[in-house]
Coordinates of C-alpha atoms in Angstrom, one line a residue:
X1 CA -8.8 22.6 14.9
X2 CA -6.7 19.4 13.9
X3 CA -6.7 18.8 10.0
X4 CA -8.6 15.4 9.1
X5 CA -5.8 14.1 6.6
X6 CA -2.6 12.7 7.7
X7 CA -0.3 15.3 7.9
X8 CA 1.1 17.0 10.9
X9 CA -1.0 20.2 11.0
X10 CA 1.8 22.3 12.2
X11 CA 1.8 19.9 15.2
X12 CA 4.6 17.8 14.3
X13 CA 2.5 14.5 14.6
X14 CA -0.4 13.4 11.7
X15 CA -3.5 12.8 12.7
X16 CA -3.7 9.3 13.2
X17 CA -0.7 9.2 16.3
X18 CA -2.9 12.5 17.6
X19 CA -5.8 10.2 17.3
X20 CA -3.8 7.4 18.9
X21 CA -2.7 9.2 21.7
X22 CA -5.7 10.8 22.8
X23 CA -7.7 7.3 22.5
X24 CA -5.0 6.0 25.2
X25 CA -5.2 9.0 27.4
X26 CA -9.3 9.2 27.1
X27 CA -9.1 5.1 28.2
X28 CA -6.2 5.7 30.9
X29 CA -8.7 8.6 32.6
X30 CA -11.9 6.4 31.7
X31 CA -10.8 3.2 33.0
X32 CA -11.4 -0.1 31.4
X33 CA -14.6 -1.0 30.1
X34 CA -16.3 2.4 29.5
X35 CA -16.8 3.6 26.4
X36 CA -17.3 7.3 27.1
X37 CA -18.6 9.9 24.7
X38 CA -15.0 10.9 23.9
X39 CA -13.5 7.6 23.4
X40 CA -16.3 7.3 20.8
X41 CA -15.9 10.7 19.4
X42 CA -12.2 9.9 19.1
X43 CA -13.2 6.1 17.7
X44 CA -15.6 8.0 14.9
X45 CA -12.5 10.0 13.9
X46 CA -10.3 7.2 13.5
X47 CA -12.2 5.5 11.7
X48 CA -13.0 8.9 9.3
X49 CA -9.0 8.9 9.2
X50 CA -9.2 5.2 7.7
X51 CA -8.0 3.5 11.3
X52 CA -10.0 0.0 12.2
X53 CA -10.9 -1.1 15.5
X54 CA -8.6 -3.5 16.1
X55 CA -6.1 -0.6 16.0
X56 CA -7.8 1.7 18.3
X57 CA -8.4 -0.9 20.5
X58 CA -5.3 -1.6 20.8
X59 CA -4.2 2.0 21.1
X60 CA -6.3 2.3 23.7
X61 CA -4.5 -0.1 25.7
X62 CA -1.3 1.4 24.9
X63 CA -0.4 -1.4 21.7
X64 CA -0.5 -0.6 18.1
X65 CA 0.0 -2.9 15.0
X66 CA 2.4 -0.7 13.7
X67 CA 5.9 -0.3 15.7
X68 CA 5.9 3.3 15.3
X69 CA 2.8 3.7 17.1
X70 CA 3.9 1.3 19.5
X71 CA 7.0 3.2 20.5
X72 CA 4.8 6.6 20.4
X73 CA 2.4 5.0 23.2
X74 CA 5.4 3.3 25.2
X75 CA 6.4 7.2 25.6
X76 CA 3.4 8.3 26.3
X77 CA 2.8 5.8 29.1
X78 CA 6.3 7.1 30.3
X79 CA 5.7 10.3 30.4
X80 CA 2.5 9.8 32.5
X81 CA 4.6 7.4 34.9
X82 CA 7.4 10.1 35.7
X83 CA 7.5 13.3 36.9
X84 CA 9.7 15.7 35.1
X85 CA 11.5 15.9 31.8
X86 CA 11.8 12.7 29.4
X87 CA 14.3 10.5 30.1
X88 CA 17.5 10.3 27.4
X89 CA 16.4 6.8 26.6
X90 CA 13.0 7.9 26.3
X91 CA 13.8 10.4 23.8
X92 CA 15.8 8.1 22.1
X93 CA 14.1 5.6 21.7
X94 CA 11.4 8.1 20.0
X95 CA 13.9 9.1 17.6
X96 CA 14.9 5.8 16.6
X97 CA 11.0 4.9 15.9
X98 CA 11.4 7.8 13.5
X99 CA 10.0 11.0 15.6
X100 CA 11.7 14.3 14.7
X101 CA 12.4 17.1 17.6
X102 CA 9.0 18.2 16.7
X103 CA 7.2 15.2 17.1
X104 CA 8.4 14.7 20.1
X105 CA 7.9 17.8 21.8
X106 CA 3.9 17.6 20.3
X107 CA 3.8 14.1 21.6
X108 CA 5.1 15.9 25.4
X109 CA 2.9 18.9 25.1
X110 CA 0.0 16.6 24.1
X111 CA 0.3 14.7 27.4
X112 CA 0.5 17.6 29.4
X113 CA -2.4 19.2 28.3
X114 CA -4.7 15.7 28.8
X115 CA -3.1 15.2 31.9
X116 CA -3.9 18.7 33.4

């Protein structure tokens, strides 16, 4: 079970980019408009890890307020568009927003297992 404070639980993401990702994976499955029961679970949890709904919105569309988060998503949405291992640029463009080899590979394993 994820921990509810920000740091990476042994995943090598914190909670909120966990929470991030999955609200643009749930919406990416969902499709645009519906607000399914785990967008709003996911939504309650952001908002318990002190995230607003601009934010989530936004993350749910792939954005975030904060560049970080932006480049985080931008990978995501990469890694969901090709087939395969990440790209070099990909992966360095992660690491220049600040994501460590762990990060990274949460980030990929993350994907995977929504996208199975």
């Amino acid at each position: 079970m994820n921990s509810y404070d920000a740091r990476p639980a042994g995943t090598g993401l914190d909670l909120r980019t966990r929470i991030r990702i999955d609200l643009f994976l749930a919406r990416r499955r969902a499709g645009t408009g519906a607000a399914t029961p785990r967008i709003l679970r996911l939504r309650e949890r952001g908002r318990a890890a002190g995230m607003n709904t601009a934010e989530m919105m936004a993350n749910e569309e792939g954005s975030s307020h904060e560049a970080r988060a932006t480049a985080c998503l931008a990978f995501v949405a990469t890694l969901l568009a090709q087939t395969g291992a990440p790209s070099p640029e990909a992966l360095r463009r992660m690491h220049d927003a600040g994501y460590g080899p762990d990060g990274i590979d949460a980030a990929i394993a993350r994907v995977r297992r929504e996208a199975d």
